[in-house]
Short mmCIF file of C-alpha atoms in Angstrom, two decimals:
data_model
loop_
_atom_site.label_atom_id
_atom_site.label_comp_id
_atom_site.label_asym_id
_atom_site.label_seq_id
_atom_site.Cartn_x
_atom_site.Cartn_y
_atom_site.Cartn_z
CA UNK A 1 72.82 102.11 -84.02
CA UNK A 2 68.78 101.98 -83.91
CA UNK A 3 67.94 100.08 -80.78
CA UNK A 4 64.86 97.49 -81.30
CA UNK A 5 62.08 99.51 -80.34
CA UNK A 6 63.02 102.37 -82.97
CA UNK A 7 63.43 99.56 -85.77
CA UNK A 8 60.25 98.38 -85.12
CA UNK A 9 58.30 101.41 -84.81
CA UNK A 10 60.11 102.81 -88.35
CA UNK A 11 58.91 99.41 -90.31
CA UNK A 12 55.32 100.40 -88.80
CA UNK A 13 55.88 103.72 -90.24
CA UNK A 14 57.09 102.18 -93.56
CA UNK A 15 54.05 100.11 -93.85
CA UNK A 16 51.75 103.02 -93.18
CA UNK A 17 53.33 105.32 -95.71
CA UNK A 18 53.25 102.52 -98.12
CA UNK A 19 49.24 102.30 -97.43
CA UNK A 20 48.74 106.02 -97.71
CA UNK A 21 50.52 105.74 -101.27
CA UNK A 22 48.04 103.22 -102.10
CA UNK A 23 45.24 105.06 -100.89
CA UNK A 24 46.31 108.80 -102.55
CA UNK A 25 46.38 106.14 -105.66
CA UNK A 26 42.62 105.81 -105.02
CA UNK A 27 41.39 109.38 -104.06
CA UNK A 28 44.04 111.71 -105.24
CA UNK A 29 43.96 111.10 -108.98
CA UNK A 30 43.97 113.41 -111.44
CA UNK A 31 42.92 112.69 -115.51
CA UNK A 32 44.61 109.58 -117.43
CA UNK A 33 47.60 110.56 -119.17
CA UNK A 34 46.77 109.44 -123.21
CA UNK A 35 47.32 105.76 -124.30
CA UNK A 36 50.48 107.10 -126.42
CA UNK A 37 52.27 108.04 -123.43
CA UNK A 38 56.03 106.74 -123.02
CA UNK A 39 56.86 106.14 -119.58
CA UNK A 40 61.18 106.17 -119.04
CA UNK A 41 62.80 105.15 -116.12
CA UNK A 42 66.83 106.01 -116.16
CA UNK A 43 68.03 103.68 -113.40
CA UNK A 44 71.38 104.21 -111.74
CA UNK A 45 73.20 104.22 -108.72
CA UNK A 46 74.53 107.33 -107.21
CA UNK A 47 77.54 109.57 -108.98
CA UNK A 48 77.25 107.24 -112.17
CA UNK A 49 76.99 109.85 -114.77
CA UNK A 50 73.13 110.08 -114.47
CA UNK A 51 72.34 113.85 -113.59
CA UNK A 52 73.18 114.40 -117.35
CA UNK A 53 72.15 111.83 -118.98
CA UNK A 54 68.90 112.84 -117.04
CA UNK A 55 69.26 116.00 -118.45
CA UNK A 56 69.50 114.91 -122.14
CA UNK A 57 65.72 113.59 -121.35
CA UNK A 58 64.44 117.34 -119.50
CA UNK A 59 65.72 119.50 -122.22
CA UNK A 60 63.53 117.55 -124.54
CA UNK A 61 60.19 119.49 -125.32
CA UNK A 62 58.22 116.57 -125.44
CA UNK A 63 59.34 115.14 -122.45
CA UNK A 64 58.50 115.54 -118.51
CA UNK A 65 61.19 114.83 -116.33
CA UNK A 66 61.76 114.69 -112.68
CA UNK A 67 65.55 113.47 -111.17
CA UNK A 68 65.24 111.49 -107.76
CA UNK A 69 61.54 111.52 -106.67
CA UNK A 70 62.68 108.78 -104.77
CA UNK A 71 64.45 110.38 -102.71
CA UNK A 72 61.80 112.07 -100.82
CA UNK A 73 60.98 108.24 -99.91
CA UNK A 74 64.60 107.95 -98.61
CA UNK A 75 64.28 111.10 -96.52
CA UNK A 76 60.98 110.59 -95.01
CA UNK A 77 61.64 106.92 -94.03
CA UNK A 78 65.37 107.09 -93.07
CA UNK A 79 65.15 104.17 -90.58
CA UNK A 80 64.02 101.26 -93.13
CA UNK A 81 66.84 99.07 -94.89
CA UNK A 82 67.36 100.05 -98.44
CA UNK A 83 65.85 96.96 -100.04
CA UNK A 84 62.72 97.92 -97.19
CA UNK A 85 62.55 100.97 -99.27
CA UNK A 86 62.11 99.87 -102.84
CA UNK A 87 58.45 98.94 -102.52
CA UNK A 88 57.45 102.18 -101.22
CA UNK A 89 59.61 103.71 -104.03
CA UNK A 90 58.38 101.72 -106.87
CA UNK A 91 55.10 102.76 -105.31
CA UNK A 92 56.06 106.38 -105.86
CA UNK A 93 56.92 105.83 -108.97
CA UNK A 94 53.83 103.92 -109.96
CA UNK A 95 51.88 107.26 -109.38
CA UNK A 96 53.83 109.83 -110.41
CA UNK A 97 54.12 108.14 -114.24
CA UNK A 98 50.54 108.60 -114.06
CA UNK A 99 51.38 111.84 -113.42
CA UNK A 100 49.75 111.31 -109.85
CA UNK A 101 51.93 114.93 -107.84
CA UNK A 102 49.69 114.94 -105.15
CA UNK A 103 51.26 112.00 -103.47
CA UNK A 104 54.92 114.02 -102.88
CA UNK A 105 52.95 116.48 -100.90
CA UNK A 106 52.49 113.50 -98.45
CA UNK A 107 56.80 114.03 -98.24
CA UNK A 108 56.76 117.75 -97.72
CA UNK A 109 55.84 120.66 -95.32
CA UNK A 110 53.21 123.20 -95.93
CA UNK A 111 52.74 125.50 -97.73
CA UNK A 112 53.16 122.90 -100.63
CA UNK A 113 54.91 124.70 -103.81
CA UNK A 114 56.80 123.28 -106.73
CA UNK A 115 60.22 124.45 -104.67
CA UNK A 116 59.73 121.31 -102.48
CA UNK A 117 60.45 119.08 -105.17
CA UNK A 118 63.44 117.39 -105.11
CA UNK A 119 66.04 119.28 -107.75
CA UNK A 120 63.05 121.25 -109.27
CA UNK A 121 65.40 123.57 -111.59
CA UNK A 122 66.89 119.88 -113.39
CA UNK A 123 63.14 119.42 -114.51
CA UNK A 124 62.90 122.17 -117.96
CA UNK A 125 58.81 121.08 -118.28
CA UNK A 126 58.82 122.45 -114.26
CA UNK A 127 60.49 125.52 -115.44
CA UNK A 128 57.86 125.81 -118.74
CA UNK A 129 53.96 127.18 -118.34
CA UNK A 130 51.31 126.04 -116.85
CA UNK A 131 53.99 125.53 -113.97
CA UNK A 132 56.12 128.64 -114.37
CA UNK A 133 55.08 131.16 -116.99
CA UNK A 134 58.85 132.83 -117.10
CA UNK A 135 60.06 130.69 -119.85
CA UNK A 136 58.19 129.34 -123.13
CA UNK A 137 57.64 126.18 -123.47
CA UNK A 138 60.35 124.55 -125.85
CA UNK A 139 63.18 127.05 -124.01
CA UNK A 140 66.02 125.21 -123.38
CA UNK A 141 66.16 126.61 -119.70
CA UNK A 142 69.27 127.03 -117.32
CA UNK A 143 69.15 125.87 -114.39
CA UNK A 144 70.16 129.02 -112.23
CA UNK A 145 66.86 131.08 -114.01
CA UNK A 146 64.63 128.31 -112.85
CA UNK A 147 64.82 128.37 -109.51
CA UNK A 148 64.81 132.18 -109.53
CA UNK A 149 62.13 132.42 -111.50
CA UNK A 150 59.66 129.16 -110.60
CA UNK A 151 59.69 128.36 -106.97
CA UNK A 152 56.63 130.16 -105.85
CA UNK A 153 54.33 127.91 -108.42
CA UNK A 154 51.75 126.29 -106.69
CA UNK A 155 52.37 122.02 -106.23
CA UNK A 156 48.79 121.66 -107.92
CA UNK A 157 50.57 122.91 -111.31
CA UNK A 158 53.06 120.31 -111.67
CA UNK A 159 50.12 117.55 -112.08
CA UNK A 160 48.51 120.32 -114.67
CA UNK A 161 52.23 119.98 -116.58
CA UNK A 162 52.70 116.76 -116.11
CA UNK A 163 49.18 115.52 -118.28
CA UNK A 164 50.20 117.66 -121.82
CA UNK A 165 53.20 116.03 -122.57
CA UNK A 166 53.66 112.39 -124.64
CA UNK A 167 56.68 111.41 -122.61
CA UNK A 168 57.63 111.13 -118.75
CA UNK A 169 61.33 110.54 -117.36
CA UNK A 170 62.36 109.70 -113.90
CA UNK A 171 65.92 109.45 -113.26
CA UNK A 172 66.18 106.97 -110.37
CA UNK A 173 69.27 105.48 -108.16
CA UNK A 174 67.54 103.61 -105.22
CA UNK A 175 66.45 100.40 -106.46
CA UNK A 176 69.00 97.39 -106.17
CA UNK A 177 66.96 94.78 -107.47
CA UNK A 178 65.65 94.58 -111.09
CA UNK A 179 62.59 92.05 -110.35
CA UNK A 180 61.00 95.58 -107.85
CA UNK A 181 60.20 96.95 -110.61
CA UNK A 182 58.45 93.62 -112.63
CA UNK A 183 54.79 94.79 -111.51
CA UNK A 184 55.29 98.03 -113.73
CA UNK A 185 56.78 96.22 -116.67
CA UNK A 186 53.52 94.04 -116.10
CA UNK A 187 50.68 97.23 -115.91
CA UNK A 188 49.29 97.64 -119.20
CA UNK A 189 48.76 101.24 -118.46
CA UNK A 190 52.61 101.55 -118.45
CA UNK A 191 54.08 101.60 -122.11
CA UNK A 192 57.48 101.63 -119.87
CA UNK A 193 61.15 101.82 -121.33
CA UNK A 194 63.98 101.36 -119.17
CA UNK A 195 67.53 102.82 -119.73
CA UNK A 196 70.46 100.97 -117.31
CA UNK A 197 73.52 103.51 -117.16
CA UNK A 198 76.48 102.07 -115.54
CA UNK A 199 80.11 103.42 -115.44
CA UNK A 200 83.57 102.02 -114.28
CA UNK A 201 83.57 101.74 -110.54
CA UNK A 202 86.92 103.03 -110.14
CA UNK A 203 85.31 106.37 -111.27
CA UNK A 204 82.50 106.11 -109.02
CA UNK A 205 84.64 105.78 -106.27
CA UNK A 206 87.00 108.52 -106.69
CA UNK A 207 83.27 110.92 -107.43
CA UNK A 208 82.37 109.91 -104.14
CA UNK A 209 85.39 110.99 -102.12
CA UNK A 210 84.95 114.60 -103.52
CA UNK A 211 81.51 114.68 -103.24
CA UNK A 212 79.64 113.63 -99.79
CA UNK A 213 76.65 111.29 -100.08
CA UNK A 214 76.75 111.07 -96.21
CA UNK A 215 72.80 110.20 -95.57
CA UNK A 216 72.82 107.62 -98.40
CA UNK A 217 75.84 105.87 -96.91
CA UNK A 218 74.07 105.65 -93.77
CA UNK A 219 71.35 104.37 -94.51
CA UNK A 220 73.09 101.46 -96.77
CA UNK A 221 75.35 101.01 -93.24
CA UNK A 222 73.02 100.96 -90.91
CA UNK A 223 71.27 98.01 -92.87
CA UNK A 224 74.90 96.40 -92.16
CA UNK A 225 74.86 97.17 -88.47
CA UNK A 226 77.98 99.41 -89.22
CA UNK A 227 78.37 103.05 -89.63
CA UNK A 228 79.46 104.48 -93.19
CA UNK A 229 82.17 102.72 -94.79
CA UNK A 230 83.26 102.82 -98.14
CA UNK A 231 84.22 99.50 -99.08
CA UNK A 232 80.65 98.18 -98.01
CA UNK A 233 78.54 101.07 -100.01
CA UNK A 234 81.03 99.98 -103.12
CA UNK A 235 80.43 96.56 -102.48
CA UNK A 236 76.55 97.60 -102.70
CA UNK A 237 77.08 99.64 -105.59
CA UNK A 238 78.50 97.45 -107.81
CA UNK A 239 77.34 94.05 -106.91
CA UNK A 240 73.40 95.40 -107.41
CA UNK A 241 74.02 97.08 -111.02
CA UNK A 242 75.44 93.78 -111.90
CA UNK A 243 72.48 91.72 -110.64
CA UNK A 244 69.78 94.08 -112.22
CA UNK A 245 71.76 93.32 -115.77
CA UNK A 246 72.21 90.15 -115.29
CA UNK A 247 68.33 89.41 -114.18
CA UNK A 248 67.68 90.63 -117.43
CA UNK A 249 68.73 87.16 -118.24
CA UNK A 250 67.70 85.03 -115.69
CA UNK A 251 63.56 84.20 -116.23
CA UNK A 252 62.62 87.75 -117.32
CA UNK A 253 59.02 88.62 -117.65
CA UNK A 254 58.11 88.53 -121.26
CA UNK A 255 57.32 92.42 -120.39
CA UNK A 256 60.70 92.81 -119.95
CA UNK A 257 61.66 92.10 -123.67
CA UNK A 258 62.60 95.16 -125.64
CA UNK A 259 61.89 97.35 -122.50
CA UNK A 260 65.42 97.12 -121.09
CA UNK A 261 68.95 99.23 -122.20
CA UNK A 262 72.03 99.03 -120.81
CA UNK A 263 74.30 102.01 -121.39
CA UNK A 264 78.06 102.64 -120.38
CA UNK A 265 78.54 105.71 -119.71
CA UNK A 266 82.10 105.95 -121.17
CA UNK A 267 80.27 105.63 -124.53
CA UNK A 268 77.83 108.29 -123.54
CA UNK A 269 80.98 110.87 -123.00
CA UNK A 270 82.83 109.14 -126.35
CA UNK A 271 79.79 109.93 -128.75
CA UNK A 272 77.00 111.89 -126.76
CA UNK A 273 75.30 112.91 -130.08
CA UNK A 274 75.27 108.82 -131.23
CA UNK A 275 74.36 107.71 -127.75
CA UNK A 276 71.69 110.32 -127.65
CA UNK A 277 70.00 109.59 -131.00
CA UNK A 278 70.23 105.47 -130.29
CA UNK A 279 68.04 106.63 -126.98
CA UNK A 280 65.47 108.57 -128.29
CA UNK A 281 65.41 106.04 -131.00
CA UNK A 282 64.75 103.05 -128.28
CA UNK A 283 61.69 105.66 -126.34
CA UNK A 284 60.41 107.11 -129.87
CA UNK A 285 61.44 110.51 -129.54
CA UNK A 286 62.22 112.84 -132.10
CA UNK A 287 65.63 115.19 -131.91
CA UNK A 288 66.15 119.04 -133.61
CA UNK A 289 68.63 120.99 -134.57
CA UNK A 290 68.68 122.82 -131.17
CA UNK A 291 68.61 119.71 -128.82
CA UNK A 292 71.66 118.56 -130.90
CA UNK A 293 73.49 122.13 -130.86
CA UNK A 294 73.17 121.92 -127.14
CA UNK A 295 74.11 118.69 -126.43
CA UNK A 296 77.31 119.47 -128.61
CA UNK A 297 78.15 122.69 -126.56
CA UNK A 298 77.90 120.73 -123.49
CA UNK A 299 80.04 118.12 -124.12
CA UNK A 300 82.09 119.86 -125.52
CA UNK A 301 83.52 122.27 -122.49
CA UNK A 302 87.08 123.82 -121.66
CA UNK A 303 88.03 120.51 -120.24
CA UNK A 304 87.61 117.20 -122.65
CA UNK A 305 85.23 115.39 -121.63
CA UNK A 306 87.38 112.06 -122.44
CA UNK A 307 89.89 113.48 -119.94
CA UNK A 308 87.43 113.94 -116.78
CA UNK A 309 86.00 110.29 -117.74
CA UNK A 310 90.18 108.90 -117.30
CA UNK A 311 90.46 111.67 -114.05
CA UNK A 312 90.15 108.58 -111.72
CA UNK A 313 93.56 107.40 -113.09
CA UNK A 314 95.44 109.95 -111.77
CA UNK A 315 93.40 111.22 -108.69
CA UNK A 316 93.20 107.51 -106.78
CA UNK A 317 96.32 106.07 -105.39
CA UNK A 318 97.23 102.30 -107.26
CA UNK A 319 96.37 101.23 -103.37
CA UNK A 320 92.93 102.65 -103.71
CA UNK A 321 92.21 101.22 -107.45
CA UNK A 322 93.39 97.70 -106.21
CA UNK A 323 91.06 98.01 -103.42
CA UNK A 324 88.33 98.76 -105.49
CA UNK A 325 89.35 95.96 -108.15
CA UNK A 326 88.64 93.96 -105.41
CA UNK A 327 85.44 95.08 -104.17
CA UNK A 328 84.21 94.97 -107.77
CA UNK A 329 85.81 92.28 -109.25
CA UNK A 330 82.81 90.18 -110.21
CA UNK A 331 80.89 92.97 -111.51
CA UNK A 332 83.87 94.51 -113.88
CA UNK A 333 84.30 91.59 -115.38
CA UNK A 334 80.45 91.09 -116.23
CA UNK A 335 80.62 94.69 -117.68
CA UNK A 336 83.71 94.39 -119.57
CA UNK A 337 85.79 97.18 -117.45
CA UNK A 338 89.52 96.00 -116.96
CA UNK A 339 91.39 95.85 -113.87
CA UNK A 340 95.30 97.66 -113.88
CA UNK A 341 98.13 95.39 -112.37
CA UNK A 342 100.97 98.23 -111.82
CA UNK A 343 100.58 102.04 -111.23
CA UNK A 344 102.41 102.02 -114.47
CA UNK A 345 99.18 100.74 -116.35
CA UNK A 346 97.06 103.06 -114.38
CA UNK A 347 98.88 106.34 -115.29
CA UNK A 348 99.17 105.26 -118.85
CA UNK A 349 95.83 106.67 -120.63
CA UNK A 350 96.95 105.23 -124.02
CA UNK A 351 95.82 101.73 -122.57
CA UNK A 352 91.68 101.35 -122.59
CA UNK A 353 90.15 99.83 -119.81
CA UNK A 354 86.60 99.51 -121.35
CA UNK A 355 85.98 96.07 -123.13
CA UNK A 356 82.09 95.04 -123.51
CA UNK A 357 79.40 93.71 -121.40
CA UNK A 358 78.63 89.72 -121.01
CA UNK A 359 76.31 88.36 -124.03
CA UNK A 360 73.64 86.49 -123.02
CA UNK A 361 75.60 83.12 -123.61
CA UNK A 362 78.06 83.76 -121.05
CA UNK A 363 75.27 84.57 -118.15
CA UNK A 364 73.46 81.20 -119.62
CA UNK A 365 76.06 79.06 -119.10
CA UNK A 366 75.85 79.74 -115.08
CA UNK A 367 78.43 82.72 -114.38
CA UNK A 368 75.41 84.38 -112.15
CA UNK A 369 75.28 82.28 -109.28
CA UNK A 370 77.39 84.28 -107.16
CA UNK A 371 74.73 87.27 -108.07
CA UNK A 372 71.65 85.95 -107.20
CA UNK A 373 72.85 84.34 -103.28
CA UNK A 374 74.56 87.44 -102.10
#
């Protein structure tokens, strides 16, 4: 644990990275993005489905996408409590949708190239000219041929990229609180859409035991006064997806009204081609032929995608699914995901455990409270 001294002396640090984010805001511009420009911000939570959903934004030729930027945020200022965090990040955010790349160089080492972005090779407009002249512009580029081909660009090129397209994505997972992000629903530069993707926390859970998200968890602990522990990242998990939907009903901005879209992503993995179409519908983007040939070869791999969304049922013990039932309780039932009372009813795929989100009458009739005082 962080003894006083080093607490205090990481919140100054916090405060002057938030002032030099202000003051790159000033002095590091580069040339307005046009009026017609659609700004979308896919917010998550970590192993929720979102590094392909992010991906059905980057293959888009119209569309500029970065995953994570926040994270260099995260990494710079590790000693700062997560909700300490999300100013800075909005921040970020603020200036890179107005396609602002100067201010990341703040987060890396010299010499500053494109490779220092966080997950480069998931951004296809990074991997496209004026940034990397390997591929053609509307390629649908893999991943693996990105990074061999597009590290060495010079950071100055992303900004270049960044200005010639109509639409920006950033796929985000380190905000816990919907209201953070209010002052960019509120700039009328910002013509900003948000997309909410959420998925059964029984599947998050058994995601994060194969894959480690070690620094995150500590950081979320250490808020805590407690080294990484499961229980109280899940409990942080779930609890803040439900309060960001459920602010969406309690005294909303005006901005916020047809800005805001919650998505399961079981439905995603059910109809990716329907879910796909109703999002690019919602940020006024236009599909092809080829983005929907690829987004059918995808999802459509050696292993059914149906079956990797039900894997949870068979990898967690019924002792681990109770225990997250519990942890979660309050936000499965506001998003509709049923709990299993036997590891009979787990095992049993036949049985759905997806229902619906709450309407807007059940949050008015005062089901939030325990939301909004945690």
């Amino acid at each position: 644990l962080h003894k006083p001294k080093k607490k205090k002396k990481r919140l100054l640090l916090l405060l002057s990275s938030t002032l030099l984010l202000l003051w790159l805001g000033c002095w590091h511009s580069t040339a307005p993005p046009p009026p017609s420009r659609t700004h979308i911000l896919l917010l998550s939570s970590w192993r929720l489905g979102s590094t392909f959903a992010g991906q059905l934004f980057s293959q888009h030729p119209d569309v500029f996408y970065l995953m994570e930027p926040a994270k260099h945020v995260w990494h710079h200022l590790p000693g700062g409590s997560p909700e300490l965090l999300q100013g800075p990040a909005r921040d970020l955010i603020h200036a890179l949708f107005r396609c602002e790349m100067a201010v990341l160089q703040d987060f890396v080492h010299q010499p500053h190239r494109v490779s220092q972005i966080f997950m480069l090779h998931m951004s296809r407009a990074l991997c496209s000219p004026p940034t990397c002249e390997a591929f053609r512009g509307g390629d649908i580029v893999r991943q693996v041929k990105c990074e061999a081909h597009c590290n060495a660009s010079p950071f100055g090129k992303a900004a270049e990229t960044c200005v010639t397209y109509s639409h920006m994505a950033l796929k985000v997972v380190s905000f816990f609180q919907l209201e953070v992000l209010y002052p960019l629903l509120t700039n009328a530069a910002l013509d900003l859409c948000i997309i909410h993707l959420l998925q059964d926390p029984r599947a998050v859970y058994a995601t994060r035991r194969l894959i480690s998200l070690y620094p995150d968890d500590l950081l979320i602990s250490w808020a805590h006064n407690a080294m990484p522990n499961a229980r109280l990242v899940m409990h942080k998990v779930c609890h803040s997806q439900a309060g960001m939907y459920l602010a969406t009903f309690r005294h909303p901005p005006p901005a916020l009204h047809g800005r805001y879209l919650l998505t399961c992503y079981e439905d995603l993995v059910r109809d990716p081609l329907g879910q796909v179409a109703e999002w690019y519908c919602y940020t006024s983007l236009a599909s092809s032929p080829q983005l929907k040939a690829w987004v059918h070869n995808i999802t459509h791999w050696s292993r059914d995608a149906s079956k990797v969304l039900l894997a949870w049922r068979h990898q967690l013990s019924f002792h681990q699914v109770q225990e997250v039932q519990e942890i979660c309780k309050p936000a499965m039932e506001v998003f509709g995901y049923r709990p299993v009372r036997s590891e009979e009813e787990q095992r049993d795929l036949a049985k759905d455990l997806v229902g619906s989100a709450w309407s807007g009458w059940e949050v008015l009739v005062g089901v939030t409270n325990q939301f909004f005082d945690l």
